[in-house]
mmCIF file of C-alpha atoms in Angstrom:
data_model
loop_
_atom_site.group_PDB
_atom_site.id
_atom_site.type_symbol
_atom_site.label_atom_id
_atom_site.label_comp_id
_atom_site.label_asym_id
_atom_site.label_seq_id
_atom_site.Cartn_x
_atom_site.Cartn_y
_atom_site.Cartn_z
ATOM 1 C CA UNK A 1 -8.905 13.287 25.465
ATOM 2 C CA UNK A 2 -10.656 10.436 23.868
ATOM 3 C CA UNK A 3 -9.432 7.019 25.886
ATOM 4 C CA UNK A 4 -9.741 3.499 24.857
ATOM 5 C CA UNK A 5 -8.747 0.538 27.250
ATOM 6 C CA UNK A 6 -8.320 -3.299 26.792
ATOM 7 C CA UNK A 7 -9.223 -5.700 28.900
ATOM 8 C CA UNK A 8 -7.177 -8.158 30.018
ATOM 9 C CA UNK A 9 -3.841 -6.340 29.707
ATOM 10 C CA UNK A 10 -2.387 -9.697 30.412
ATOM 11 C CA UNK A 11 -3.375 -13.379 29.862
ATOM 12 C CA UNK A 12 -1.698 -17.049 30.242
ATOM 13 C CA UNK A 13 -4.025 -19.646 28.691
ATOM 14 C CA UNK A 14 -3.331 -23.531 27.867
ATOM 15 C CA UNK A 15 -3.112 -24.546 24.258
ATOM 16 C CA UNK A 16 -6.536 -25.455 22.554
ATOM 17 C CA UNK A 17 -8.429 -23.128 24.650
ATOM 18 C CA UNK A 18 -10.028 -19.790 23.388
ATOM 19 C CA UNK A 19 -8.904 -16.219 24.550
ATOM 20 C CA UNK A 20 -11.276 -13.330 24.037
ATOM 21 C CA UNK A 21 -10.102 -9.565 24.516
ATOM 22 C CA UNK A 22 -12.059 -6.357 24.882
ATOM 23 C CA UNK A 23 -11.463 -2.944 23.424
ATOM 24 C CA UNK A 24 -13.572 -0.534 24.350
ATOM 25 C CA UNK A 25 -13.851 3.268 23.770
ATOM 26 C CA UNK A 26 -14.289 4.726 27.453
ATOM 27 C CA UNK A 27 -15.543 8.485 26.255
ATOM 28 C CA UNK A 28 -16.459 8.405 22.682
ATOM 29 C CA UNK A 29 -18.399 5.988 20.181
ATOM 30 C CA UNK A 30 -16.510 4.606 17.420
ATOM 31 C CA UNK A 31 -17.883 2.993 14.825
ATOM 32 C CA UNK A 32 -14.694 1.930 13.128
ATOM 33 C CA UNK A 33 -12.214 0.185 15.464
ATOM 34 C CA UNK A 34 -9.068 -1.732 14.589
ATOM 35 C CA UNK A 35 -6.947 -4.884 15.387
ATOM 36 C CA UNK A 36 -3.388 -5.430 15.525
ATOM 37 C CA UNK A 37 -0.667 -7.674 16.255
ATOM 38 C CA UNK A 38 2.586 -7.304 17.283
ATOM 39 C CA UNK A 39 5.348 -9.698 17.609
ATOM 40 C CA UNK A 40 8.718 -8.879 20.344
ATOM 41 C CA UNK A 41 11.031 -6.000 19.033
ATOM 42 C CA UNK A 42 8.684 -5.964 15.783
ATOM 43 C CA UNK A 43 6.161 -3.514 13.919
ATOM 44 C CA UNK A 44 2.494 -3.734 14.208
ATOM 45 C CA UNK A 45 0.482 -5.555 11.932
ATOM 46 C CA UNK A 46 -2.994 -4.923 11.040
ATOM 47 C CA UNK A 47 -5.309 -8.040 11.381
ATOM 48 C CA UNK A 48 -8.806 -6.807 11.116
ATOM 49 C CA UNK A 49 -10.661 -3.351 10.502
ATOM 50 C CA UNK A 50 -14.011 -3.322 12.067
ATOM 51 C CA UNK A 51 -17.567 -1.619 12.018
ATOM 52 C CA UNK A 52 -19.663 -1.885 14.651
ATOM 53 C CA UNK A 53 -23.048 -3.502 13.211
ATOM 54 C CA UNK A 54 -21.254 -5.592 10.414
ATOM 55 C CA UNK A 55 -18.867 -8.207 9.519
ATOM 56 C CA UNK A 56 -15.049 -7.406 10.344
ATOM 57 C CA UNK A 57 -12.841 -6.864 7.197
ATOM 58 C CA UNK A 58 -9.704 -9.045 7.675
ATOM 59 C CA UNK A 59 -6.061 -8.848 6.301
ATOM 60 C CA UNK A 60 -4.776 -11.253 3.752
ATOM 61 C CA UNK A 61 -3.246 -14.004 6.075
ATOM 62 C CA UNK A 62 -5.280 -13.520 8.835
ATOM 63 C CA UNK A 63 -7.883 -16.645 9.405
ATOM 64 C CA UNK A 64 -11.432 -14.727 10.610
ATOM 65 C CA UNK A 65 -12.181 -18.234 11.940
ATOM 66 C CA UNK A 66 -9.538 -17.999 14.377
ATOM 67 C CA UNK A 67 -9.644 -14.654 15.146
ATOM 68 C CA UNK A 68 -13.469 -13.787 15.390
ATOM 69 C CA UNK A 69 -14.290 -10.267 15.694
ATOM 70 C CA UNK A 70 -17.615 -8.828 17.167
ATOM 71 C CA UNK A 71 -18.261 -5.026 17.304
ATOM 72 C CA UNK A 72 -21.678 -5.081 18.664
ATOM 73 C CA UNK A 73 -22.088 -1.743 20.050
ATOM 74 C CA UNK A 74 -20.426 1.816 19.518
ATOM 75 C CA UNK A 75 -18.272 1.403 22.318
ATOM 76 C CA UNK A 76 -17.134 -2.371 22.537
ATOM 77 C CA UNK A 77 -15.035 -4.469 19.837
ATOM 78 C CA UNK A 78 -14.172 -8.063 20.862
ATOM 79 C CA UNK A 79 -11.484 -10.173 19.616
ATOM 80 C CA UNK A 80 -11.691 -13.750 20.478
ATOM 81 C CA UNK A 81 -8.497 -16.390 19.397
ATOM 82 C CA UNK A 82 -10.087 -19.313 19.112
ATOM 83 C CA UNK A 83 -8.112 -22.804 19.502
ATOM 84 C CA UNK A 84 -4.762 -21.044 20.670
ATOM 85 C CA UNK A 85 -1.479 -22.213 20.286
ATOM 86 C CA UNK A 86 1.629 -21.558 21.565
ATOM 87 C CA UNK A 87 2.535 -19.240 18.032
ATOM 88 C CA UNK A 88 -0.589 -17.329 18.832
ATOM 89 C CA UNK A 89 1.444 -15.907 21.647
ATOM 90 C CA UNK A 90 1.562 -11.738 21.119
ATOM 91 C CA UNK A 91 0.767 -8.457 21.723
ATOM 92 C CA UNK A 92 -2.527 -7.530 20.623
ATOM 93 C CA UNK A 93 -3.094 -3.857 20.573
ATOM 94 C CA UNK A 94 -6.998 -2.527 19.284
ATOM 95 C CA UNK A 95 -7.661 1.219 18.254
ATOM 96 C CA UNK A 96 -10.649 3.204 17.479
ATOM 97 C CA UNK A 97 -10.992 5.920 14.948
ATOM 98 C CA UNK A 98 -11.444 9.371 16.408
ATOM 99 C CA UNK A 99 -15.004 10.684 15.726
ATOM 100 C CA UNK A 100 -15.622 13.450 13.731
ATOM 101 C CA UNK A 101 -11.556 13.248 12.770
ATOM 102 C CA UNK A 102 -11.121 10.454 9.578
ATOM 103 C CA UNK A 103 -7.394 10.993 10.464
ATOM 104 C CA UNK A 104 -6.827 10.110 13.708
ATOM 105 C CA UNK A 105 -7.074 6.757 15.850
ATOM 106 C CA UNK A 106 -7.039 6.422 19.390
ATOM 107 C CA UNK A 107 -4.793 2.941 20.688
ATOM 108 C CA UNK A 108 -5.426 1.087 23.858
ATOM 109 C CA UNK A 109 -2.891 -0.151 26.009
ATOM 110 C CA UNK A 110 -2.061 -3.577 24.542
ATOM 111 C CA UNK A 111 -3.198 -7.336 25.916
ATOM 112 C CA UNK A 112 0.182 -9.471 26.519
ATOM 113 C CA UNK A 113 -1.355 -13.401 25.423
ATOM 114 C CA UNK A 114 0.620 -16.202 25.933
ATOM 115 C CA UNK A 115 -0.346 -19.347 25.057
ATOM 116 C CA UNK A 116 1.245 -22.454 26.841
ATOM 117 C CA UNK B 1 1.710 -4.566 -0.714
ATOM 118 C CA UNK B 2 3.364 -1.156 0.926
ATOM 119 C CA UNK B 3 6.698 -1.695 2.802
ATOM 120 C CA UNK B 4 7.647 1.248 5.302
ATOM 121 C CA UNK B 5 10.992 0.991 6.252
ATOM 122 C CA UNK B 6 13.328 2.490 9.182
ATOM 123 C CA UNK B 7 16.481 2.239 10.856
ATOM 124 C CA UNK B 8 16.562 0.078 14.014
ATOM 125 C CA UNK B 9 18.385 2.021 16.533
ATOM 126 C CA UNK B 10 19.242 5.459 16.801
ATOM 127 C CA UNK B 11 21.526 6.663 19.881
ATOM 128 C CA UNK B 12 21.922 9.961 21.172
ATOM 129 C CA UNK B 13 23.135 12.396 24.345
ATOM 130 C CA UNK B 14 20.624 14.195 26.531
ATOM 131 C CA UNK B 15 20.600 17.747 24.623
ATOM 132 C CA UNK B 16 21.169 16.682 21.185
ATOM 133 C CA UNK B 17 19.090 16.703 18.376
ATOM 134 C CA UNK B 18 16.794 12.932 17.113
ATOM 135 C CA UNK B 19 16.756 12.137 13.601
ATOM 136 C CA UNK B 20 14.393 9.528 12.971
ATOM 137 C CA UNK B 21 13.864 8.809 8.994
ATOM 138 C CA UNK B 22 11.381 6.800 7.474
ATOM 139 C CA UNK B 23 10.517 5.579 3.854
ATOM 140 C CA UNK B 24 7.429 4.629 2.679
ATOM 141 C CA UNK B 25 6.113 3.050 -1.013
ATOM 142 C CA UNK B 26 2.250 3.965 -1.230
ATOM 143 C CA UNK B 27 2.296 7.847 -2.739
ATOM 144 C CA UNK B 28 -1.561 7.784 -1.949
ATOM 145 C CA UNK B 29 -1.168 7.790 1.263
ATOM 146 C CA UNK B 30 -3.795 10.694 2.793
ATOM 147 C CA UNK B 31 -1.290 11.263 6.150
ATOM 148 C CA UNK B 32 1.793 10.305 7.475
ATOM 149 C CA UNK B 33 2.391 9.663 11.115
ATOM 150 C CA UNK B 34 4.666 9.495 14.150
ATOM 151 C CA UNK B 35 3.891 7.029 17.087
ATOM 152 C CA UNK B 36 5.992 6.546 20.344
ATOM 153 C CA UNK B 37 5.438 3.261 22.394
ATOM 154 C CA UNK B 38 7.118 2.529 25.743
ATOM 155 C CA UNK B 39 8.409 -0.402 26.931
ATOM 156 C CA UNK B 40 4.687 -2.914 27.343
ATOM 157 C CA UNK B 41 2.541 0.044 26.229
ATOM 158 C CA UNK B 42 0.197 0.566 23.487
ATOM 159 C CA UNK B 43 0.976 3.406 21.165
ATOM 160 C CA UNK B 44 0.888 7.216 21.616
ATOM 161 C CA UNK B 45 0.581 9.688 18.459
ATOM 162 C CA UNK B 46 2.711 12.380 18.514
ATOM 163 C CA UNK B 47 2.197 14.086 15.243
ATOM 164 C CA UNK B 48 0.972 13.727 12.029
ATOM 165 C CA UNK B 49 1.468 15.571 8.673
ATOM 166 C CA UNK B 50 -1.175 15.670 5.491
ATOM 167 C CA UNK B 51 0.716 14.409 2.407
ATOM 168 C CA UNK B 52 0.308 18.236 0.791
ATOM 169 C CA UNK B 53 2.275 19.310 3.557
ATOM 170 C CA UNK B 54 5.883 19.877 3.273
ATOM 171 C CA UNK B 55 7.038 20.543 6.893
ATOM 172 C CA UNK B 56 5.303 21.008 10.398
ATOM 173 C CA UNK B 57 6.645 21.944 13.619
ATOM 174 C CA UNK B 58 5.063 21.374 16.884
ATOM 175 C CA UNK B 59 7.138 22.268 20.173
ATOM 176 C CA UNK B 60 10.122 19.971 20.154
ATOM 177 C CA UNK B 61 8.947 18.339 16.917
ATOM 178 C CA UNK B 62 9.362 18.705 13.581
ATOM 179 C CA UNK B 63 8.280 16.741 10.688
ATOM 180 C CA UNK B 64 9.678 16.909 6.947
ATOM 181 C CA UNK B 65 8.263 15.527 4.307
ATOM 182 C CA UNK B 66 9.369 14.567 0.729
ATOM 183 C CA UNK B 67 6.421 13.250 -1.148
ATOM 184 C CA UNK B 68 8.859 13.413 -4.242
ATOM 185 C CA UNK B 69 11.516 10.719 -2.450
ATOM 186 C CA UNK B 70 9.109 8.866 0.092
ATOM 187 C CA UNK B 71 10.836 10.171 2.862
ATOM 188 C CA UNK B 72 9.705 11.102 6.400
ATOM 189 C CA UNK B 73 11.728 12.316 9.013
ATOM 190 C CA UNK B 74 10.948 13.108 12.529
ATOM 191 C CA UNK B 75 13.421 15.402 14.297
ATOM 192 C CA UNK B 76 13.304 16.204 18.420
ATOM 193 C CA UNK B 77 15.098 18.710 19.640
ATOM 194 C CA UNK B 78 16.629 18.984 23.301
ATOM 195 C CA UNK B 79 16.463 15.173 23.581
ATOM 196 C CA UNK B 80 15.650 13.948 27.256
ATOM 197 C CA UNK B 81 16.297 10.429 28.724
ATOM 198 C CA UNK B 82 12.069 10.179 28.588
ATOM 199 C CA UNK B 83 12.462 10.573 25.221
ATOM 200 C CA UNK B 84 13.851 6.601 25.406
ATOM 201 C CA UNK B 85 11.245 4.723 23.438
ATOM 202 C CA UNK B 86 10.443 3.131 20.030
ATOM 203 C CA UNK B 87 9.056 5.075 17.986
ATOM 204 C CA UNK B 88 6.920 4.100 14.480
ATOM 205 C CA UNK B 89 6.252 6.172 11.434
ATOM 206 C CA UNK B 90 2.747 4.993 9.849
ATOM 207 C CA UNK B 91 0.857 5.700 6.505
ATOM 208 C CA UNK B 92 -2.512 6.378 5.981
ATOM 209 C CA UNK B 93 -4.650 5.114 3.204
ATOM 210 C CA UNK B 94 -8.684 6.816 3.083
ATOM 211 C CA UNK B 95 -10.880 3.548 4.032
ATOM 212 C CA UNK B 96 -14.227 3.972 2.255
ATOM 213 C CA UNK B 97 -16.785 5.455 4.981
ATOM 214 C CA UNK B 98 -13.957 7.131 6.808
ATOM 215 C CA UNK B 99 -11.111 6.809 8.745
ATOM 216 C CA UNK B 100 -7.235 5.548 7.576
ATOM 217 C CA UNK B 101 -5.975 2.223 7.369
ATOM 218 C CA UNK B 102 -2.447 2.243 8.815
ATOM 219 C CA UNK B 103 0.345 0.486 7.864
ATOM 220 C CA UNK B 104 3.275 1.177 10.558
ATOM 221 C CA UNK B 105 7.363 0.822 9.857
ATOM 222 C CA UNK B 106 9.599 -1.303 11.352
ATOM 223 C CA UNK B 107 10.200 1.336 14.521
ATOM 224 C CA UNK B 108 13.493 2.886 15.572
ATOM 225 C CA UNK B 109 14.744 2.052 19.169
ATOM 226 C CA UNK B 110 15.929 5.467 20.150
ATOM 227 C CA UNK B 111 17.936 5.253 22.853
ATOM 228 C CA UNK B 112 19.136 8.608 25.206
ATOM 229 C CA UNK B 113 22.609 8.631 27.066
ATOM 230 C CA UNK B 114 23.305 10.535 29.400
#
């Protein structure tokens, strides 16, 4: 089956700095892939939808100068958090839509960021 | 915006049936959906229903449906102790080019005793 992976799954960075995490879609090409957030014992929350070769669609709420998204090629989707601070601290989970199947999204394991 | 709501915990023995229920706001929604994420792991789908769909069954799962009401429930039979997880019910709105924006509920914490 289709696989996506994230890379780090974990990260510990000082306050001020920038954090950037990979999603990438190991078998498949996916033009549309997705970014989410999710806070301990709470739902996920969609920041960003986006399409490799243009601009990332963001959320209401969600500041796309703090949380710059690049999908350059078919199979990689960044997300870098730029300036962190400690309530940037979450899970941040990416998932790429299933080709050939509008219905379906493939999720990656999750990157654990704390911010100290 | 569209609110999809759920219980917080559900408890049950090993061999009895899960109830999971889920209500949702958006009656456009193209598919409705059932996630299960461990403890520190991303999310795994384990079944989906197309809003003109009243009920599907796959193995241990079945899904209901009541467009009318908003209501989706997720039932597993035989549950196991690796049935222990969170699981999220999600809607599906058509994004333009493809694909379904998700919004997920608030997850139930099943939790299996033995």
């Amino acid at each position: 089956g289709a696989v996506v992976s994230q890379h780090p799954s974990w990260v510990i960075c000082k306050s001020g700095t920038s954090v950037k995490i990979e999603c990438r879609s190991l078998d498949f090409q996916a033009t549309t892939m997705f970014w989410y957030r999710q806070f301990p014992k709470q739902s996920l929350m969609l920041m960003a939808t986006s399409n490799e070769g243009s601009k990332a669609t963001y959320e209401q709420g969600v500041e796309k100068d703090k949380f710059l998204i690049n999908h350059a090629s078919l199979t990689l989707s960044t997300l870098t958090v730029t300036s962190a601070h400690p309530e940037d601290s979450s899970f941040y989970i990416c998932s790429a839509r299933a080709p050939g199947l509008s219905y379906e999204q493939y999720f990656g394991p999750g990157t654990r960021l704390t911010v100290t | 915006g569209e609110d999809v709501e759920q219980s917080l915990f559900l408890s049950v023995r090993e061999g009895d049936s899960s109830v999971i229920n889920c209500t949702y706001t958006d009656s456009s929604s193209t598919y409705l959906y059932w996630y299960k994420q461990e403890p520190g792991a991303g999310l795994q789908l384990l079944t989906y229903i197309f809003s003109n769909m009243d009920m599907k069954q796959d193995q241990r799962l079945t899904v209901l449906l009541n467009k009318k009401d908003k209501h989706l429930s997720l039932r597993i039979a035989d549950t196991q102790t690796g049935d222990s997880a969170i699981y999220f019910c999600a809607e599906g709105l058509g994004l333009t080019g493809g694909g379904n924006k998700l919004t997920f509920g608030t997850g139930t914490q099943l939790k299996v005793e033995l």
